[in-house]
Backbone as a ProteinNet text record, in pm:
[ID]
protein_1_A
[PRIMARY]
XXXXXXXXXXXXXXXXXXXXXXXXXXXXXXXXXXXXXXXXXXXXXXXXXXXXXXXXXXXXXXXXXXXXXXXXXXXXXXXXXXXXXXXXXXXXXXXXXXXXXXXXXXXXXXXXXXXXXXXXXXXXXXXXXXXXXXXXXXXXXXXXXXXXXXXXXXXXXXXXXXXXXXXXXXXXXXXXXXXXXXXXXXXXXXXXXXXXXX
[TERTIARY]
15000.9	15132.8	15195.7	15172	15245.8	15188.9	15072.8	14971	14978.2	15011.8	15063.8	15178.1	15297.5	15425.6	15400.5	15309.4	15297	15265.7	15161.3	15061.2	15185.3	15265	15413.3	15462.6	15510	15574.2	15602.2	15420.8	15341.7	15314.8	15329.3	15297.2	15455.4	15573.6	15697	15719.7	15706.9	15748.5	15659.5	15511.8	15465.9	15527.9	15555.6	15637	15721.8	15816	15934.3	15931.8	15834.1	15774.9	15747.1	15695.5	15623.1	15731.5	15815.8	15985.6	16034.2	16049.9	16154.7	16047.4	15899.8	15835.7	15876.4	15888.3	15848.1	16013.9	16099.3	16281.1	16268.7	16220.2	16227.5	16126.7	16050.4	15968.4	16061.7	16012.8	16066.4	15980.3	16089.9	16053.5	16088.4	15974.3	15999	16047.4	16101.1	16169.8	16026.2	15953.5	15863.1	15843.9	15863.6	15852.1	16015.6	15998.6	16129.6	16253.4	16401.1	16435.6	16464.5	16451.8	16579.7	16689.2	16790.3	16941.7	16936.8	16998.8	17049.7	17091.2	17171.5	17215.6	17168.8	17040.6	16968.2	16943.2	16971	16943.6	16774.3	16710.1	16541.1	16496.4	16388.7	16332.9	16241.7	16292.9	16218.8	16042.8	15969.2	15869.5	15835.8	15890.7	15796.3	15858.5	15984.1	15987.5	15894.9	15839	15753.3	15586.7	15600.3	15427.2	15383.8	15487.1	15482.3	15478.7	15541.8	15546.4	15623	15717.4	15797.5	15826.6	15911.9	15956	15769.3	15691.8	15579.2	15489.8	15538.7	15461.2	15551.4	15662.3	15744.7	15773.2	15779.7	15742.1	15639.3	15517.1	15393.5	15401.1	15418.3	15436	15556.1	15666.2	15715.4	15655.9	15611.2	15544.5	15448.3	15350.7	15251.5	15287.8	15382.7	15400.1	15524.7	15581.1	15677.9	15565.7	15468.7	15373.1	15313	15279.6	15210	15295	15408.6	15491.4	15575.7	15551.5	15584.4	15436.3	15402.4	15238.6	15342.2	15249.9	15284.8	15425.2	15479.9	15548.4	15516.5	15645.6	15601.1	15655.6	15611.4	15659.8	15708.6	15835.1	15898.8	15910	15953.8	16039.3	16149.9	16165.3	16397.6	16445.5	16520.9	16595.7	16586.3	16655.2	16701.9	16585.5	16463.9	16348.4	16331.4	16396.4	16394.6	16467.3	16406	16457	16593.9	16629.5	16772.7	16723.9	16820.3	16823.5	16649.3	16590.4	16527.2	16579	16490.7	16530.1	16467.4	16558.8	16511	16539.1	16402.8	16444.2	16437.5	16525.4	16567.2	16534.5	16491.3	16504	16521.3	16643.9	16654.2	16647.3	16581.2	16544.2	16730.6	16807.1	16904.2	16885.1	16839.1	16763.3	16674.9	16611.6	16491.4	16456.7	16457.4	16473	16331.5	16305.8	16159.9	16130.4	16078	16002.4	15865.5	15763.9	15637.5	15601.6	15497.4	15411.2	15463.4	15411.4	15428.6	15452	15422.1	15468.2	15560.1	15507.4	15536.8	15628.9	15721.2	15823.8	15943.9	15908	16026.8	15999.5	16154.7	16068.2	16062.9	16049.1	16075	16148.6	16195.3	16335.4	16331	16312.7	16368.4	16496.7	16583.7	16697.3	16703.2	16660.8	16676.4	16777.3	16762.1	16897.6	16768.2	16848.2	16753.6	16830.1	16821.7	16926.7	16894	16895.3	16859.3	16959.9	16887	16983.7	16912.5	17054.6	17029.1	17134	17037.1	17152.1	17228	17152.4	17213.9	17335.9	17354.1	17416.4	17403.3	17458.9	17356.7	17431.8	17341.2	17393.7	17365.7	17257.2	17255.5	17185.4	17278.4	17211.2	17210.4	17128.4	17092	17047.8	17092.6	17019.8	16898.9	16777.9	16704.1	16671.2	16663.9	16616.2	16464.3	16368	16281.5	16257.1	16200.7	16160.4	16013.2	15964.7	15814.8	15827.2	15682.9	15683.6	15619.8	15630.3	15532.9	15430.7	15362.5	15211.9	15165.1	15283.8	15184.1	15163	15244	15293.5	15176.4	15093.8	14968.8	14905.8	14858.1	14720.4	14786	14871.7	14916.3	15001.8	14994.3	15116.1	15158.7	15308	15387.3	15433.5	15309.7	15292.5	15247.8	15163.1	15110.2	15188.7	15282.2	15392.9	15535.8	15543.3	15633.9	15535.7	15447.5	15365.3	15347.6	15345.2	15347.2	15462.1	15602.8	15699	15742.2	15687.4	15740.6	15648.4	15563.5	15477.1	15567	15614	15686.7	15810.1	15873.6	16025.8	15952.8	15868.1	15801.8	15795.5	15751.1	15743.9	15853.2	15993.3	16106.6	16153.9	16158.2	16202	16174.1	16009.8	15992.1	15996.4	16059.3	16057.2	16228.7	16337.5	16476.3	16498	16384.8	16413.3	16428.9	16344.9	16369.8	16491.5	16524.4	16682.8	16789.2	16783.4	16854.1	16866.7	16747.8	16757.7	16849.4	16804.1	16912.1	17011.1	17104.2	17192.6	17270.7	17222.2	17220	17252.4	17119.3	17179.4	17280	17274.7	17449.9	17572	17546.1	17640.5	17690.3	17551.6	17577.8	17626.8	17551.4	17614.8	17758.6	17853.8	17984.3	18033.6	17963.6	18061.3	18047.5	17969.1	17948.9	18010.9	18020.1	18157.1	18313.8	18318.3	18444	18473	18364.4	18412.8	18423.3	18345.6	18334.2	18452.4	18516.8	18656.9	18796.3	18761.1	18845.8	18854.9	18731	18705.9	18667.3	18727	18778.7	18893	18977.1	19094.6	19174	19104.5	19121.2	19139.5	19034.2	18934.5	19050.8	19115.9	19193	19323.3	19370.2	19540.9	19516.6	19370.3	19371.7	19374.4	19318.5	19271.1	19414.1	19490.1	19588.8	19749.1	19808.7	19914.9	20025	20081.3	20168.5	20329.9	20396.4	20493.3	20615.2	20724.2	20844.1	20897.3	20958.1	21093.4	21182.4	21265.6	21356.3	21342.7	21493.5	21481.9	21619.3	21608.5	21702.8	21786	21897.8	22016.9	22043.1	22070.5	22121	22244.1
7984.9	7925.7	7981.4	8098.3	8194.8	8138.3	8126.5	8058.7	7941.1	7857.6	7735.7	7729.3	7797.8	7789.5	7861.4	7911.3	7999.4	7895.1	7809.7	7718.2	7582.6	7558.1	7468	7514.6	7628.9	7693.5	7686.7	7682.7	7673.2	7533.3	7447.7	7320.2	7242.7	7287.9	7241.4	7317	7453	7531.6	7415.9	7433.1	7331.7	7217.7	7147.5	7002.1	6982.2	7121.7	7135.9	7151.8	7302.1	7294.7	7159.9	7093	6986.9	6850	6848.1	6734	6819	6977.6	7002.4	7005.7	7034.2	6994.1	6857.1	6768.3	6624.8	6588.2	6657.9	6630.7	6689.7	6813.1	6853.1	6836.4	6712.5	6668.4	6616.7	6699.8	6730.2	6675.8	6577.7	6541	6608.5	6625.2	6682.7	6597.7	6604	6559.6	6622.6	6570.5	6628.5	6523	6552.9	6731.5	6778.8	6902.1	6949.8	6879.9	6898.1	6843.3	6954.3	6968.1	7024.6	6995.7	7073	7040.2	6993.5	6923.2	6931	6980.2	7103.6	7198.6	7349.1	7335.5	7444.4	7547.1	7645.2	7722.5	7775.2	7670.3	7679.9	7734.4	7772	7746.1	7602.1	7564.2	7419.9	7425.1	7567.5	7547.3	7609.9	7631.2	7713.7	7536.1	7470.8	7363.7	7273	7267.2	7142.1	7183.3	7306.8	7318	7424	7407	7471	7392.1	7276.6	7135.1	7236.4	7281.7	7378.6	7320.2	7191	7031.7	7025.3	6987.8	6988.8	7064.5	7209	7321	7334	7376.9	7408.5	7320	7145.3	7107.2	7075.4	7123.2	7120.8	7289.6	7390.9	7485.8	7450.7	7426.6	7394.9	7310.2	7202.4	7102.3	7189.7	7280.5	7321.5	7440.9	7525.4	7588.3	7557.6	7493	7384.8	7304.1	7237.5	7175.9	7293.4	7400.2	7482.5	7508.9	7497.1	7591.3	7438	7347.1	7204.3	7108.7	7096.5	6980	6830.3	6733.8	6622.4	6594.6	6698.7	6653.9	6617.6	6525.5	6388	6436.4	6353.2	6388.9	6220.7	6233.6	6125.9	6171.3	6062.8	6101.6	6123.3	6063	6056.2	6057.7	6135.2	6134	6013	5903.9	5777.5	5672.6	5718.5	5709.4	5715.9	5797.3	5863.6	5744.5	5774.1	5671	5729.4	5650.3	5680.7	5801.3	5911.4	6060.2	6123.2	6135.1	6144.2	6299.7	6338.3	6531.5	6549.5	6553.9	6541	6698.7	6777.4	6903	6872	6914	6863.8	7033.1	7024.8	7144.6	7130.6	7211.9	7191	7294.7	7361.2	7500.5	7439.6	7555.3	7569.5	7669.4	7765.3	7818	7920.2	7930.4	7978.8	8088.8	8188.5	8316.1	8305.6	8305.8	8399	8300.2	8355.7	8320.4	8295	8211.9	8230.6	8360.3	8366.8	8558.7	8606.6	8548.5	8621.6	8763.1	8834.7	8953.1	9044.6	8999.5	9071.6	9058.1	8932.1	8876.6	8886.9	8965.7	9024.2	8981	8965.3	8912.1	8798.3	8772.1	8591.8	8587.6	8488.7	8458.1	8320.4	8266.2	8123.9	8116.5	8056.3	8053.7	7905.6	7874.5	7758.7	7733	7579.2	7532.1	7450.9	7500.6	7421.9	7353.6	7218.8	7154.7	7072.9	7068.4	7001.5	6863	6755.2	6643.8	6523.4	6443	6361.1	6258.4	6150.1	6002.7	6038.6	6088	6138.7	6220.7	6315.1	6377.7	6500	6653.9	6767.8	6833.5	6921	6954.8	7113.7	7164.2	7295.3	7331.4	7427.5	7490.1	7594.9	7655.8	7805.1	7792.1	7920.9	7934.9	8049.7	8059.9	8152.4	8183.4	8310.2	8370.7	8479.1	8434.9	8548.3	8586.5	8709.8	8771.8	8792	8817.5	8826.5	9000.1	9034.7	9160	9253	9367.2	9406.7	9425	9431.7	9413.7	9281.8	9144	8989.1	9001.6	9047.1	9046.6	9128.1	9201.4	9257.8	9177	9061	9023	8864.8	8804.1	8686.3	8616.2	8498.2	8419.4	8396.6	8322.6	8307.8	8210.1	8057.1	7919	8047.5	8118.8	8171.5	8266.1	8342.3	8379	8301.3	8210.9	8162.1	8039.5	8016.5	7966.4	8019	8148.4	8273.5	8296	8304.9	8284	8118.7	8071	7905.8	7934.6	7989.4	8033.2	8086.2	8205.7	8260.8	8236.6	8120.7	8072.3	7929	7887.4	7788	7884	7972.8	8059.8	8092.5	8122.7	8164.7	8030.7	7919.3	7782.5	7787.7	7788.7	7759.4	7870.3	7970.1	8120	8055.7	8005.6	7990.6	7833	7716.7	7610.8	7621.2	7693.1	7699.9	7725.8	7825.5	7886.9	7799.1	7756.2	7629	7482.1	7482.9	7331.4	7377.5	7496.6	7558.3	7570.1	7569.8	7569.1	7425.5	7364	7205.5	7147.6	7169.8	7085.9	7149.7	7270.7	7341.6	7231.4	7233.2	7155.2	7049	6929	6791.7	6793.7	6926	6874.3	6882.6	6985.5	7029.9	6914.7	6866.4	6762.3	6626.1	6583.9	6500.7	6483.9	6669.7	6666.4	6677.9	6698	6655.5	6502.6	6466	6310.8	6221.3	6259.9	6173.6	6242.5	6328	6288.2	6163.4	6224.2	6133.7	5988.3	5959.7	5803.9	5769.8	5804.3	5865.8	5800.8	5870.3	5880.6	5765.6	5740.9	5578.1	5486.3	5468.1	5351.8	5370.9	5485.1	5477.1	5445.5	5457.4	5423.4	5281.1	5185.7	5061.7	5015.1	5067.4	4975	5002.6	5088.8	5118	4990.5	4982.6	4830.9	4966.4	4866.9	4910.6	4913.7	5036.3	5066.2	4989.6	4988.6	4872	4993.9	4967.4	5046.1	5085	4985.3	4997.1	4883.5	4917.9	4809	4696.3	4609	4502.9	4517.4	4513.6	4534.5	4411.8	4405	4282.1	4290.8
9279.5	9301.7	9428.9	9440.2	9554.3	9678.5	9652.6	9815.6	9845.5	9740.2	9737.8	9820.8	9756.9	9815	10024.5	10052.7	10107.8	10245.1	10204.6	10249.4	10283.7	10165.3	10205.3	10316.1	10294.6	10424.8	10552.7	10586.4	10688.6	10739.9	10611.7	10711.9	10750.4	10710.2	10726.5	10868.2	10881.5	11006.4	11121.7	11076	11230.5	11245	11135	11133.7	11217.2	11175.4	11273.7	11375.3	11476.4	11597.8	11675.8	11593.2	11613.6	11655.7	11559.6	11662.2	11691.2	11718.5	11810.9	11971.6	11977	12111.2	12145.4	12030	12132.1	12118.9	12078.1	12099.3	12274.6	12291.5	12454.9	12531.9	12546.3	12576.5	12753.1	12846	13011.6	13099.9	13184.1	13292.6	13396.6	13511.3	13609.9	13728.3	13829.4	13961.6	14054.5	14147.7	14215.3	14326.5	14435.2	14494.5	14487.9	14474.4	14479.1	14630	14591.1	14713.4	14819.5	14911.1	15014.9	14993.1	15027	15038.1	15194.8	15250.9	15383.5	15430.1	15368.3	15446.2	15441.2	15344	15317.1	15504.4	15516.8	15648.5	15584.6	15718.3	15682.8	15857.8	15888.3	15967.8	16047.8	16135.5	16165.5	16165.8	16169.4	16176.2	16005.4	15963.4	15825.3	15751.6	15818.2	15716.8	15761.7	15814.3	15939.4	15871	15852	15850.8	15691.1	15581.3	15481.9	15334.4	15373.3	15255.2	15160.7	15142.8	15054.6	14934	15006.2	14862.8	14781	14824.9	14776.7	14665.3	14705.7	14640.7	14538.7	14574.9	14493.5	14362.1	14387.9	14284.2	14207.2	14284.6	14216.4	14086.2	14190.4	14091.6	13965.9	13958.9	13861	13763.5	13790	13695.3	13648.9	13714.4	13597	13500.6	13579	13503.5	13371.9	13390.2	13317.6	13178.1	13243.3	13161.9	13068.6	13097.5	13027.2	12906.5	12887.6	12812.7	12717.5	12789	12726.9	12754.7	12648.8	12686	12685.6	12765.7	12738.4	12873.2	12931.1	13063.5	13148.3	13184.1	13282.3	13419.1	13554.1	13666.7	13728.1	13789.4	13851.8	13965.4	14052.6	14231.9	14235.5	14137.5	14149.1	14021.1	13961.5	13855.6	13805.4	13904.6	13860.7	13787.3	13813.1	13763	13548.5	13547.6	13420.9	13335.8	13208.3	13094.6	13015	12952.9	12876.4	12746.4	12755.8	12682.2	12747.7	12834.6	12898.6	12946.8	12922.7	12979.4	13115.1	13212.3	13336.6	13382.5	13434.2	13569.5	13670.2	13747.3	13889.6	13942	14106.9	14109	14277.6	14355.8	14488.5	14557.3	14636.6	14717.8	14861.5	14803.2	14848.4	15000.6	14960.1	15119.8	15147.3	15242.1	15295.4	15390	15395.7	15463.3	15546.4	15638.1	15695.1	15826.2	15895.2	16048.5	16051.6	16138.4	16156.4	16165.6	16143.2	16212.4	16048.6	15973.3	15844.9	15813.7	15791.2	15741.7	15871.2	15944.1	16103.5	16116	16073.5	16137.6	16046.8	15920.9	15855.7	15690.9	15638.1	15458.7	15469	15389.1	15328.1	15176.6	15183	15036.7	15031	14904.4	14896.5	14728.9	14795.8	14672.3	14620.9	14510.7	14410.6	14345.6	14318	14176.9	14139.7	13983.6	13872.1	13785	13725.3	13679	13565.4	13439.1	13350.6	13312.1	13366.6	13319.8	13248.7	13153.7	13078.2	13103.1	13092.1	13111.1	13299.4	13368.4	13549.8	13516	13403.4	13406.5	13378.9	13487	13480.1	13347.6	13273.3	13161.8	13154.4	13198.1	13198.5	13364.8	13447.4	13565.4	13611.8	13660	13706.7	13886.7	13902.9	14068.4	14051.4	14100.8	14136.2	14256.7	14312.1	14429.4	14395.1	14486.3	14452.9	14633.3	14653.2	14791.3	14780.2	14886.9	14900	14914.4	14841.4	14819.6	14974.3	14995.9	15092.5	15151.5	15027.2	15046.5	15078.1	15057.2	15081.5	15195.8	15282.7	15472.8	15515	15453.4	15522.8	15558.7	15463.8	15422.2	15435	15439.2	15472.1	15548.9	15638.1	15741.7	15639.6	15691.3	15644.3	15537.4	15520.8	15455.4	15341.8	15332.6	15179.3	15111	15193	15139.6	15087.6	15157.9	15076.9	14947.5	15002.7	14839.6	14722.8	14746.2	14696.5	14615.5	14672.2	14636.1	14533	14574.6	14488.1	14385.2	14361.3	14209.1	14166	14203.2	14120.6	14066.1	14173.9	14097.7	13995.9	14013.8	13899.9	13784.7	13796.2	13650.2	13615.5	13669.2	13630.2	13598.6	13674.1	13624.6	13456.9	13454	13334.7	13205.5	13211.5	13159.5	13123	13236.2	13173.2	13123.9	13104.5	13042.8	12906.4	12815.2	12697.6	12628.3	12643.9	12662.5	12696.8	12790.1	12870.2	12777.9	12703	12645.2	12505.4	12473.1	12306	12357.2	12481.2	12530.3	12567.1	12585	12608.8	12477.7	12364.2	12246.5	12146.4	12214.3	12107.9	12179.6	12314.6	12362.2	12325.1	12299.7	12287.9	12140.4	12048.3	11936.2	11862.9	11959.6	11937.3	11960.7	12056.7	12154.3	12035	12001.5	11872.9	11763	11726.3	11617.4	11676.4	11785.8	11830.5	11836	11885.1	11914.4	11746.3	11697.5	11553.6	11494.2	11473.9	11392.6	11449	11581	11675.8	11628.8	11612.1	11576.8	11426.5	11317.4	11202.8	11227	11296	11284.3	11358.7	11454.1	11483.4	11393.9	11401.8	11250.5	11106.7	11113.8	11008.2	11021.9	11122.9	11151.6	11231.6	11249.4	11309.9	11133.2	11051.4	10936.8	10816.9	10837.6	10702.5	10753	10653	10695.6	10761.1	10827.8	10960.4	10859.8	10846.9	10765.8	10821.5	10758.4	10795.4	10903.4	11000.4	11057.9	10973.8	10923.3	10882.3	10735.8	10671.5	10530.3	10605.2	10526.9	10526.1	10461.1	10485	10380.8	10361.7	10203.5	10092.3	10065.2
[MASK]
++++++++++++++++++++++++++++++++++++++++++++++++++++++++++++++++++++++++++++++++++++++++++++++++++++++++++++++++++++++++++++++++++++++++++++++++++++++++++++++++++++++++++++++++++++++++++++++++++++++

């Protein structure tokens, strides 16, 4: 009976795993965007594909941790309640002559949206360590770097989405009394002002 109940247990917990994976079932935005006003270098942006890598690293490492995620070009792409990551490299630290030529930094926004509307966002910055600048120019250091904010992307989505649906669901019970309370003062008879005197 005990192994029985034990064996229940076990197949309700995966059940659950199982619609809450395919409830956060994430689309990715790829390639990542530039901002326009991101302060880049014209040659590390010209000869590094940054938008490129960067959303290639997110999608896999994003995919690993969610199976079954999709990749679009444009948000606007995305279907209705559609969990869209957006992710825009805000700016870019470093010079050609890789290591020689000083560090390298790239600073991200990461943005989880639904229905084109952002619902949970974070910024990340990572730096290139000392030792890459021995042994690498400057395209493999900052590649280097977009691995590693793909892994932090996908290290703060989880978190981010339990953050998201606490949201939508407060917001749900706020709105449903509201309209309660409508529905009830449209549907009850409308009281006199005043009486008539006889």
């Amino acid at each position: 009976m005990q192994a029985n109940l034990f064996l229940l247990t076990g197949v309700l917990a995966l059940s659950f795993a199982q619609a809450s994976r395919a409830d956060d079932r994430v689309t990715v935005v790829t390639p990542a965007i530039l901002d326009p006003n991101a302060p880049i270098s014209q040659a590390v942006k010209r000869e590094c594909s940054l938008e490129a890598n960067l959303g290639s690293q997110v999608f896999q490492k994003v995919s690993e941790r969610f199976p079954g995620t999709e990749q679009i070009q444009n948000s606007s792409q995305a279907g209705p309640e559609k969990i869209v990551l957006r992710v825009t490299i805000l700016g870019v630290l470093g010079m050609g002559g890789g290591g020689w030529s000083g560090p390298k930094a790239m600073n991200v926004r990461a943005e989880i949206l639904r229905n084109a509307k952002v619902i949970e966002t974070t910024t990340l910055n990572r730096q290139s360590h000392p030792v890459w600048g021995s042994v690498s120019g400057t395209c493999p250091i900052m590649h280097r770097i977009a691995a590693a904010l793909g892994q932090d992307v996908a290290r703060w989505l989880p978190s981010a989405l339990v953050l998201a649906k606490d949201k939508s669901l407060s917001s749900d019970q706020t709105v449903a009394p509201r309209q309660e309370e409508s529905e009830a003062s449209t549907a009850a008879p409308d009281k006199p002002t005043s009486e008539t005197s006889r």
